[in-house]
Amino acid sequence: MSESTQGIVVLIFTSVVVSFFVHALVRSFVAACFISAAIALVVFQFFAYLHIGYLDPFFVIALFTGGVAAYIVALFVGLPFLLYRRKQNGKT
């Protein structure tokens, strides 16, 4: 597995885990997506810093591209929470 593939896998895994917990705690779907994407990016950059030993000079670009990916993951992870909460509130 190449280093770039490892980075994508770590970003997706981090996004899924963070999104699951944030969606479980935050009831607003949109807010939970933004919060989980932001936290996942910070955690991912921290892991990258630990891995290479310094902050990537292109971390601003990584924040943008990783943010889009983390937000998309948060949307998909949050859909079951959204559907469950709508069903519980009788808004089917």
mmCIF file of N, CA, C and O in Angstrom:
data_model
loop_
_atom_site.group_PDB
_atom_site.id
_atom_site.type_symbol
_atom_site.label_atom_id
_atom_site.label_comp_id
_atom_site.label_asym_id
_atom_site.label_seq_id
_atom_site.Cartn_x
_atom_site.Cartn_y
_atom_site.Cartn_z
ATOM 1 N N MET A 1 0.855 -1.167 0.000
ATOM 2 C CA MET A 1 0.000 0.000 0.000
ATOM 3 C C MET A 1 0.903 1.233 0.000
ATOM 4 O O MET A 1 1.800 1.362 0.831
ATOM 5 N N SER A 2 0.648 2.137 -0.917
ATOM 6 C CA SER A 2 1.479 3.330 -1.020
ATOM 7 C C SER A 2 1.157 4.301 0.116
ATOM 8 O O SER A 2 0.142 4.191 0.804
ATOM 9 N N GLU A 3 2.030 5.265 0.298
ATOM 10 C CA GLU A 3 1.857 6.230 1.382
ATOM 11 C C GLU A 3 0.614 7.092 1.188
ATOM 12 O O GLU A 3 -0.086 7.421 2.152
ATOM 13 N N SER A 4 0.314 7.434 -0.052
ATOM 14 C CA SER A 4 -0.885 8.240 -0.296
ATOM 15 C C SER A 4 -2.158 7.432 -0.030
ATOM 16 O O SER A 4 -3.137 7.956 0.500
ATOM 17 N N THR A 5 -2.139 6.150 -0.372
ATOM 18 C CA THR A 5 -3.283 5.288 -0.091
ATOM 19 C C THR A 5 -3.466 5.123 1.411
ATOM 20 O O THR A 5 -4.597 5.122 1.910
ATOM 21 N N GLN A 6 -2.378 5.005 2.133
ATOM 22 C CA GLN A 6 -2.457 4.915 3.593
ATOM 23 C C GLN A 6 -3.089 6.169 4.175
ATOM 24 O O GLN A 6 -3.914 6.093 5.091
ATOM 25 N N GLY A 7 -2.729 7.327 3.652
ATOM 26 C CA GLY A 7 -3.296 8.581 4.124
ATOM 27 C C GLY A 7 -4.794 8.652 3.901
ATOM 28 O O GLY A 7 -5.548 9.097 4.772
ATOM 29 N N ILE A 8 -5.241 8.201 2.742
ATOM 30 C CA ILE A 8 -6.674 8.205 2.431
ATOM 31 C C ILE A 8 -7.420 7.257 3.360
ATOM 32 O O ILE A 8 -8.495 7.587 3.876
ATOM 33 N N VAL A 9 -6.851 6.084 3.593
ATOM 34 C CA VAL A 9 -7.488 5.113 4.487
ATOM 35 C C VAL A 9 -7.578 5.668 5.908
ATOM 36 O O VAL A 9 -8.615 5.546 6.562
ATOM 37 N N VAL A 10 -6.503 6.283 6.383
ATOM 38 C CA VAL A 10 -6.509 6.854 7.733
ATOM 39 C C VAL A 10 -7.521 7.993 7.824
ATOM 40 O O VAL A 10 -8.255 8.105 8.814
ATOM 41 N N LEU A 11 -7.593 8.836 6.810
ATOM 42 C CA LEU A 11 -8.566 9.937 6.811
ATOM 43 C C LEU A 11 -9.995 9.406 6.837
ATOM 44 O O LEU A 11 -10.823 9.883 7.620
ATOM 45 N N ILE A 12 -10.298 8.422 6.028
ATOM 46 C CA ILE A 12 -11.652 7.869 5.990
ATOM 47 C C ILE A 12 -11.987 7.182 7.310
ATOM 48 O O ILE A 12 -13.077 7.380 7.864
ATOM 49 N N PHE A 13 -11.067 6.390 7.841
ATOM 50 C CA PHE A 13 -11.316 5.712 9.113
ATOM 51 C C PHE A 13 -11.525 6.719 10.235
ATOM 52 O O PHE A 13 -12.468 6.592 11.034
ATOM 53 N N THR A 14 -10.676 7.727 10.296
ATOM 54 C CA THR A 14 -10.809 8.765 11.310
ATOM 55 C C THR A 14 -12.140 9.495 11.159
ATOM 56 O O THR A 14 -12.833 9.750 12.154
ATOM 57 N N SER A 15 -12.513 9.806 9.933
ATOM 58 C CA SER A 15 -13.773 10.504 9.683
ATOM 59 C C SER A 15 -14.975 9.670 10.104
ATOM 60 O O SER A 15 -15.927 10.197 10.686
ATOM 61 N N VAL A 16 -14.945 8.380 9.835
ATOM 62 C CA VAL A 16 -16.059 7.510 10.204
ATOM 63 C C VAL A 16 -16.201 7.435 11.723
ATOM 64 O O VAL A 16 -17.304 7.584 12.264
ATOM 65 N N VAL A 17 -15.099 7.227 12.419
ATOM 66 C CA VAL A 17 -15.151 7.102 13.876
ATOM 67 C C VAL A 17 -15.619 8.405 14.516
ATOM 68 O O VAL A 17 -16.522 8.412 15.363
ATOM 69 N N VAL A 18 -15.021 9.522 14.114
ATOM 70 C CA VAL A 18 -15.390 10.819 14.684
ATOM 71 C C VAL A 18 -16.844 11.149 14.345
ATOM 72 O O VAL A 18 -17.600 11.603 15.205
ATOM 73 N N SER A 19 -17.250 10.906 13.114
ATOM 74 C CA SER A 19 -18.618 11.210 12.694
ATOM 75 C C SER A 19 -19.638 10.406 13.488
ATOM 76 O O SER A 19 -20.694 10.916 13.864
ATOM 77 N N PHE A 20 -19.333 9.152 13.735
ATOM 78 C CA PHE A 20 -20.253 8.316 14.507
ATOM 79 C C PHE A 20 -20.490 8.915 15.891
ATOM 80 O O PHE A 20 -21.631 9.051 16.331
ATOM 81 N N PHE A 21 -19.430 9.277 16.578
ATOM 82 C CA PHE A 21 -19.574 9.814 17.925
ATOM 83 C C PHE A 21 -20.219 11.201 17.933
ATOM 84 O O PHE A 21 -21.046 11.499 18.786
ATOM 85 N N VAL A 22 -19.857 12.032 16.972
ATOM 86 C CA VAL A 22 -20.428 13.384 16.943
ATOM 87 C C VAL A 22 -21.912 13.327 16.598
ATOM 88 O O VAL A 22 -22.728 14.019 17.222
ATOM 89 N N HIS A 23 -22.291 12.491 15.647
ATOM 90 C CA HIS A 23 -23.707 12.375 15.296
ATOM 91 C C HIS A 23 -24.513 11.775 16.445
ATOM 92 O O HIS A 23 -25.696 12.069 16.587
ATOM 93 N N ALA A 24 -23.880 10.936 17.257
ATOM 94 C CA ALA A 24 -24.576 10.381 18.419
ATOM 95 C C ALA A 24 -24.814 11.449 19.481
ATOM 96 O O ALA A 24 -25.802 11.389 20.215
ATOM 97 N N LEU A 25 -23.932 12.443 19.552
ATOM 98 C CA LEU A 25 -24.033 13.469 20.600
ATOM 99 C C LEU A 25 -24.776 14.724 20.159
ATOM 100 O O LEU A 25 -25.479 15.340 20.956
ATOM 101 N N VAL A 26 -24.610 15.136 18.907
ATOM 102 C CA VAL A 26 -25.206 16.377 18.412
ATOM 103 C C VAL A 26 -26.467 16.033 17.626
ATOM 104 O O VAL A 26 -26.421 15.241 16.692
ATOM 105 N N ARG A 27 -27.576 16.644 17.980
ATOM 106 C CA ARG A 27 -28.855 16.301 17.345
ATOM 107 C C ARG A 27 -29.054 16.984 15.993
ATOM 108 O O ARG A 27 -29.768 16.471 15.147
ATOM 109 N N SER A 28 -28.433 18.115 15.777
ATOM 110 C CA SER A 28 -28.570 18.817 14.503
ATOM 111 C C SER A 28 -27.688 18.141 13.449
ATOM 112 O O SER A 28 -26.472 18.026 13.619
ATOM 113 N N PHE A 29 -28.318 17.728 12.355
ATOM 114 C CA PHE A 29 -27.598 16.987 11.322
ATOM 115 C C PHE A 29 -26.501 17.830 10.673
ATOM 116 O O PHE A 29 -25.364 17.386 10.541
ATOM 117 N N VAL A 30 -26.842 19.041 10.279
ATOM 118 C CA VAL A 30 -25.872 19.905 9.587
ATOM 119 C C VAL A 30 -24.723 20.281 10.512
ATOM 120 O O VAL A 30 -23.547 20.225 10.125
ATOM 121 N N ALA A 31 -25.051 20.638 11.758
ATOM 122 C CA ALA A 31 -24.002 20.998 12.720
ATOM 123 C C ALA A 31 -23.101 19.807 12.996
ATOM 124 O O ALA A 31 -21.869 19.955 13.072
ATOM 125 N N ALA A 32 -23.678 18.627 13.128
ATOM 126 C CA ALA A 32 -22.877 17.431 13.388
ATOM 127 C C ALA A 32 -21.938 17.130 12.225
ATOM 128 O O ALA A 32 -20.799 16.707 12.431
ATOM 129 N N CYS A 33 -22.394 17.367 11.003
ATOM 130 C CA CYS A 33 -21.528 17.141 9.833
ATOM 131 C C CYS A 33 -20.337 18.093 9.836
ATOM 132 O O CYS A 33 -19.192 17.674 9.617
ATOM 133 N N PHE A 34 -20.598 19.373 10.088
ATOM 134 C CA PHE A 34 -19.499 20.346 10.118
ATOM 135 C C PHE A 34 -18.539 20.082 11.270
ATOM 136 O O PHE A 34 -17.310 20.129 11.096
ATOM 137 N N ILE A 35 -19.081 19.803 12.446
ATOM 138 C CA ILE A 35 -18.233 19.553 13.618
ATOM 139 C C ILE A 35 -17.386 18.304 13.415
ATOM 140 O O ILE A 35 -16.178 18.309 13.696
ATOM 141 N N SER A 36 -17.997 17.241 12.924
ATOM 142 C CA SER A 36 -17.236 16.009 12.740
ATOM 143 C C SER A 36 -16.172 16.155 11.654
ATOM 144 O O SER A 36 -15.070 15.614 11.791
ATOM 145 N N ALA A 37 -16.465 16.890 10.602
ATOM 146 C CA ALA A 37 -15.447 17.112 9.565
ATOM 147 C C ALA A 37 -14.270 17.906 10.123
ATOM 148 O O ALA A 37 -13.111 17.583 9.858
ATOM 149 N N ALA A 38 -14.559 18.930 10.924
ATOM 150 C CA ALA A 38 -13.488 19.746 11.503
ATOM 151 C C ALA A 38 -12.632 18.938 12.472
ATOM 152 O O ALA A 38 -11.394 19.000 12.435
ATOM 153 N N ILE A 39 -13.277 18.173 13.341
ATOM 154 C CA ILE A 39 -12.523 17.365 14.302
ATOM 155 C C ILE A 39 -11.711 16.295 13.583
ATOM 156 O O ILE A 39 -10.548 16.052 13.922
ATOM 157 N N ALA A 40 -12.297 15.652 12.584
ATOM 158 C CA ALA A 40 -11.581 14.614 11.835
ATOM 159 C C ALA A 40 -10.350 15.192 11.147
ATOM 160 O O ALA A 40 -9.295 14.554 11.108
ATOM 161 N N LEU A 41 -10.458 16.412 10.628
ATOM 162 C CA LEU A 41 -9.301 17.037 9.981
ATOM 163 C C LEU A 41 -8.183 17.331 10.975
ATOM 164 O O LEU A 41 -7.005 17.113 10.677
ATOM 165 N N VAL A 42 -8.548 17.830 12.134
ATOM 166 C CA VAL A 42 -7.535 18.127 13.150
ATOM 167 C C VAL A 42 -6.847 16.839 13.598
ATOM 168 O O VAL A 42 -5.617 16.786 13.713
ATOM 169 N N VAL A 43 -7.633 15.804 13.843
ATOM 170 C CA VAL A 43 -7.060 14.523 14.262
ATOM 171 C C VAL A 43 -6.174 13.942 13.158
ATOM 172 O O VAL A 43 -5.070 13.447 13.430
ATOM 173 N N PHE A 44 -6.635 14.024 11.920
ATOM 174 C CA PHE A 44 -5.838 13.511 10.809
ATOM 175 C C PHE A 44 -4.512 14.268 10.674
ATOM 176 O O PHE A 44 -3.465 13.652 10.472
ATOM 177 N N GLN A 45 -4.544 15.579 10.781
ATOM 178 C CA GLN A 45 -3.309 16.363 10.699
ATOM 179 C C GLN A 45 -2.374 16.039 11.864
ATOM 180 O O GLN A 45 -1.151 16.022 11.697
ATOM 181 N N PHE A 46 -2.941 15.769 13.029
ATOM 182 C CA PHE A 46 -2.122 15.368 14.172
ATOM 183 C C PHE A 46 -1.443 14.030 13.896
ATOM 184 O O PHE A 46 -0.254 13.862 14.163
ATOM 185 N N PHE A 47 -2.213 13.065 13.347
ATOM 186 C CA PHE A 47 -1.615 11.773 12.990
ATOM 187 C C PHE A 47 -0.524 11.934 11.933
ATOM 188 O O PHE A 47 0.519 11.288 12.004
ATOM 189 N N ALA A 48 -0.762 12.795 10.961
ATOM 190 C CA ALA A 48 0.239 13.043 9.921
ATOM 191 C C ALA A 48 1.496 13.668 10.520
ATOM 192 O O ALA A 48 2.620 13.316 10.145
ATOM 193 N N TYR A 49 1.294 14.576 11.467
ATOM 194 C CA TYR A 49 2.434 15.200 12.141
ATOM 195 C C TYR A 49 3.242 14.144 12.905
ATOM 196 O O TYR A 49 4.475 14.142 12.861
ATOM 197 N N LEU A 50 2.561 13.249 13.599
ATOM 198 C CA LEU A 50 3.260 12.188 14.326
ATOM 199 C C LEU A 50 3.985 11.254 13.367
ATOM 200 O O LEU A 50 5.087 10.776 13.672
ATOM 201 N N HIS A 51 3.396 11.011 12.210
ATOM 202 C CA HIS A 51 3.976 10.073 11.247
ATOM 203 C C HIS A 51 5.235 10.636 10.587
ATOM 204 O O HIS A 51 6.241 9.930 10.483
ATOM 205 N N ILE A 52 5.183 11.894 10.120
ATOM 206 C CA ILE A 52 6.338 12.428 9.388
ATOM 207 C C ILE A 52 7.244 13.302 10.252
ATOM 208 O O ILE A 52 8.350 13.621 9.838
ATOM 209 N N GLY A 53 6.770 13.699 11.431
ATOM 210 C CA GLY A 53 7.626 14.431 12.351
ATOM 211 C C GLY A 53 7.586 15.943 12.208
ATOM 212 O O GLY A 53 8.259 16.654 12.952
ATOM 213 N N TYR A 54 6.858 16.451 11.258
ATOM 214 C CA TYR A 54 6.715 17.901 11.076
ATOM 215 C C TYR A 54 5.400 18.170 10.365
ATOM 216 O O TYR A 54 4.801 17.277 9.776
ATOM 217 N N LEU A 55 4.958 19.409 10.449
ATOM 218 C CA LEU A 55 3.712 19.793 9.786
ATOM 219 C C LEU A 55 3.945 19.881 8.286
ATOM 220 O O LEU A 55 4.879 20.540 7.827
ATOM 221 N N ASP A 56 3.122 19.211 7.545
ATOM 222 C CA ASP A 56 3.220 19.188 6.088
ATOM 223 C C ASP A 56 3.141 20.617 5.550
ATOM 224 O O ASP A 56 2.245 21.370 5.916
ATOM 225 N N PRO A 57 4.067 21.020 4.684
ATOM 226 C CA PRO A 57 4.030 22.381 4.144
ATOM 227 C C PRO A 57 2.758 22.667 3.325
ATOM 228 O O PRO A 57 2.364 23.815 3.185
ATOM 229 N N PHE A 58 2.123 21.650 2.821
ATOM 230 C CA PHE A 58 0.903 21.817 2.034
ATOM 231 C C PHE A 58 -0.335 21.460 2.840
ATOM 232 O O PHE A 58 -1.354 21.046 2.293
ATOM 233 N N PHE A 59 -0.273 21.651 4.162
ATOM 234 C CA PHE A 59 -1.391 21.242 4.998
ATOM 235 C C PHE A 59 -2.643 22.059 4.717
ATOM 236 O O PHE A 59 -3.757 21.577 4.935
ATOM 237 N N VAL A 60 -2.499 23.283 4.212
ATOM 238 C CA VAL A 60 -3.679 24.095 3.882
ATOM 239 C C VAL A 60 -4.459 23.442 2.743
ATOM 240 O O VAL A 60 -5.693 23.364 2.782
ATOM 241 N N ILE A 61 -3.747 22.951 1.751
ATOM 242 C CA ILE A 61 -4.394 22.250 0.651
ATOM 243 C C ILE A 61 -5.002 20.949 1.160
ATOM 244 O O ILE A 61 -6.119 20.580 0.782
ATOM 245 N N ALA A 62 -4.287 20.258 2.049
ATOM 246 C CA ALA A 62 -4.802 19.022 2.631
ATOM 247 C C ALA A 62 -6.046 19.289 3.474
ATOM 248 O O ALA A 62 -6.954 18.453 3.520
ATOM 249 N N LEU A 63 -6.112 20.439 4.123
ATOM 250 C CA LEU A 63 -7.297 20.782 4.904
ATOM 251 C C LEU A 63 -8.517 20.932 3.992
ATOM 252 O O LEU A 63 -9.608 20.460 4.325
ATOM 253 N N PHE A 64 -8.333 21.579 2.865
ATOM 254 C CA PHE A 64 -9.453 21.765 1.945
ATOM 255 C C PHE A 64 -9.913 20.445 1.343
ATOM 256 O O PHE A 64 -11.093 20.096 1.404
ATOM 257 N N THR A 65 -8.989 19.693 0.759
ATOM 258 C CA THR A 65 -9.375 18.447 0.103
ATOM 259 C C THR A 65 -9.833 17.403 1.120
ATOM 260 O O THR A 65 -10.803 16.686 0.879
ATOM 261 N N GLY A 66 -9.140 17.330 2.241
ATOM 262 C CA GLY A 66 -9.554 16.403 3.289
ATOM 263 C C GLY A 66 -10.876 16.809 3.914
ATOM 264 O O GLY A 66 -11.668 15.961 4.326
ATOM 265 N N GLY A 67 -11.124 18.119 3.983
ATOM 266 C CA GLY A 67 -12.386 18.609 4.532
ATOM 267 C C GLY A 67 -13.570 18.196 3.692
ATOM 268 O O GLY A 67 -14.625 17.825 4.219
ATOM 269 N N VAL A 68 -13.399 18.248 2.393
ATOM 270 C CA VAL A 68 -14.475 17.817 1.492
ATOM 271 C C VAL A 68 -14.740 16.325 1.697
ATOM 272 O O VAL A 68 -15.895 15.900 1.831
ATOM 273 N N ALA A 69 -13.681 15.531 1.759
ATOM 274 C CA ALA A 69 -13.847 14.088 1.954
ATOM 275 C C ALA A 69 -14.452 13.785 3.319
ATOM 276 O O ALA A 69 -15.356 12.946 3.433
ATOM 277 N N ALA A 70 -13.987 14.469 4.367
ATOM 278 C CA ALA A 70 -14.512 14.228 5.716
ATOM 279 C C ALA A 70 -15.972 14.644 5.823
ATOM 280 O O ALA A 70 -16.762 13.988 6.508
ATOM 281 N N TYR A 71 -16.364 15.709 5.130
ATOM 282 C CA TYR A 71 -17.753 16.145 5.156
ATOM 283 C C TYR A 71 -18.657 15.134 4.438
ATOM 284 O O TYR A 71 -19.755 14.831 4.905
ATOM 285 N N ILE A 72 -18.194 14.606 3.327
ATOM 286 C CA ILE A 72 -18.970 13.598 2.609
ATOM 287 C C ILE A 72 -19.140 12.339 3.463
ATOM 288 O O ILE A 72 -20.229 11.768 3.542
ATOM 289 N N VAL A 73 -18.069 11.930 4.138
ATOM 290 C CA VAL A 73 -18.161 10.784 5.042
ATOM 291 C C VAL A 73 -19.152 11.080 6.162
ATOM 292 O O VAL A 73 -19.980 10.234 6.520
ATOM 293 N N ALA A 74 -19.100 12.294 6.713
ATOM 294 C CA ALA A 74 -20.016 12.669 7.789
ATOM 295 C C ALA A 74 -21.466 12.654 7.325
ATOM 296 O O ALA A 74 -22.363 12.276 8.085
ATOM 297 N N LEU A 75 -21.709 13.046 6.091
ATOM 298 C CA LEU A 75 -23.066 12.983 5.550
ATOM 299 C C LEU A 75 -23.581 11.543 5.513
ATOM 300 O O LEU A 75 -24.710 11.266 5.931
ATOM 301 N N PHE A 76 -22.766 10.639 5.008
ATOM 302 C CA PHE A 76 -23.193 9.243 4.900
ATOM 303 C C PHE A 76 -23.332 8.577 6.264
ATOM 304 O O PHE A 76 -24.245 7.786 6.476
ATOM 305 N N VAL A 77 -22.420 8.870 7.172
ATOM 306 C CA VAL A 77 -22.505 8.291 8.514
ATOM 307 C C VAL A 77 -23.720 8.846 9.248
ATOM 308 O O VAL A 77 -24.374 8.136 10.011
ATOM 309 N N GLY A 78 -24.059 10.097 9.016
ATOM 310 C CA GLY A 78 -25.159 10.732 9.723
ATOM 311 C C GLY A 78 -26.537 10.391 9.210
ATOM 312 O O GLY A 78 -27.530 10.609 9.909
ATOM 313 N N LEU A 79 -26.654 9.849 8.007
ATOM 314 C CA LEU A 79 -27.971 9.522 7.450
ATOM 315 C C LEU A 79 -28.782 8.560 8.324
ATOM 316 O O LEU A 79 -29.963 8.814 8.557
ATOM 317 N N PRO A 80 -28.192 7.469 8.813
ATOM 318 C CA PRO A 80 -28.993 6.601 9.691
ATOM 319 C C PRO A 80 -29.449 7.314 10.971
ATOM 320 O O PRO A 80 -30.562 7.094 11.446
ATOM 321 N N PHE A 81 -28.618 8.186 11.513
ATOM 322 C CA PHE A 81 -29.007 8.957 12.702
ATOM 323 C C PHE A 81 -30.176 9.885 12.367
ATOM 324 O O PHE A 81 -31.124 10.004 13.143
ATOM 325 N N LEU A 82 -30.089 10.538 11.221
ATOM 326 C CA LEU A 82 -31.149 11.451 10.803
ATOM 327 C C LEU A 82 -32.471 10.711 10.604
ATOM 328 O O LEU A 82 -33.514 11.148 11.097
ATOM 329 N N LEU A 83 -32.416 9.594 9.916
ATOM 330 C CA LEU A 83 -33.632 8.817 9.681
ATOM 331 C C LEU A 83 -34.220 8.276 10.979
ATOM 332 O O LEU A 83 -35.438 8.296 11.172
ATOM 333 N N TYR A 84 -33.374 7.812 11.867
ATOM 334 C CA TYR A 84 -33.850 7.304 13.156
ATOM 335 C C TYR A 84 -34.505 8.405 13.981
ATOM 336 O O TYR A 84 -35.573 8.201 14.560
ATOM 337 N N ARG A 85 -33.879 9.565 14.024
ATOM 338 C CA ARG A 85 -34.437 10.666 14.814
ATOM 339 C C ARG A 85 -35.739 11.178 14.214
ATOM 340 O O ARG A 85 -36.655 11.556 14.938
ATOM 341 N N ARG A 86 -35.827 11.212 12.909
ATOM 342 C CA ARG A 86 -37.101 11.627 12.283
ATOM 343 C C ARG A 86 -38.200 10.618 12.576
ATOM 344 O O ARG A 86 -39.346 10.986 12.794
ATOM 345 N N LYS A 87 -37.854 9.349 12.558
ATOM 346 C CA LYS A 87 -38.840 8.322 12.843
ATOM 347 C C LYS A 87 -39.293 8.402 14.301
ATOM 348 O O LYS A 87 -40.478 8.235 14.595
ATOM 349 N N GLN A 88 -38.372 8.663 15.209
ATOM 350 C CA GLN A 88 -38.707 8.774 16.623
ATOM 351 C C GLN A 88 -39.604 9.982 16.896
ATOM 352 O O GLN A 88 -40.431 9.956 17.793
ATOM 353 N N ASN A 89 -39.412 11.045 16.151
ATOM 354 C CA ASN A 89 -40.216 12.256 16.342
ATOM 355 C C ASN A 89 -41.526 12.201 15.568
ATOM 356 O O ASN A 89 -42.309 13.144 15.627
ATOM 357 N N GLY A 90 -41.751 11.154 14.811
ATOM 358 C CA GLY A 90 -42.998 11.008 14.064
ATOM 359 C C GLY A 90 -43.043 11.828 12.800
ATOM 360 O O GLY A 90 -44.106 12.146 12.285
ATOM 361 N N LYS A 91 -41.882 12.205 12.242
ATOM 362 C CA LYS A 91 -41.834 13.017 11.030
ATOM 363 C C LYS A 91 -41.547 12.165 9.807
ATOM 364 O O LYS A 91 -40.837 12.582 8.911
ATOM 365 N N THR A 92 -42.033 10.986 9.727
ATOM 366 C CA THR A 92 -41.731 10.124 8.617
ATOM 367 C C THR A 92 -42.200 10.583 7.344
ATOM 368 O O THR A 92 -42.647 11.233 6.713
#
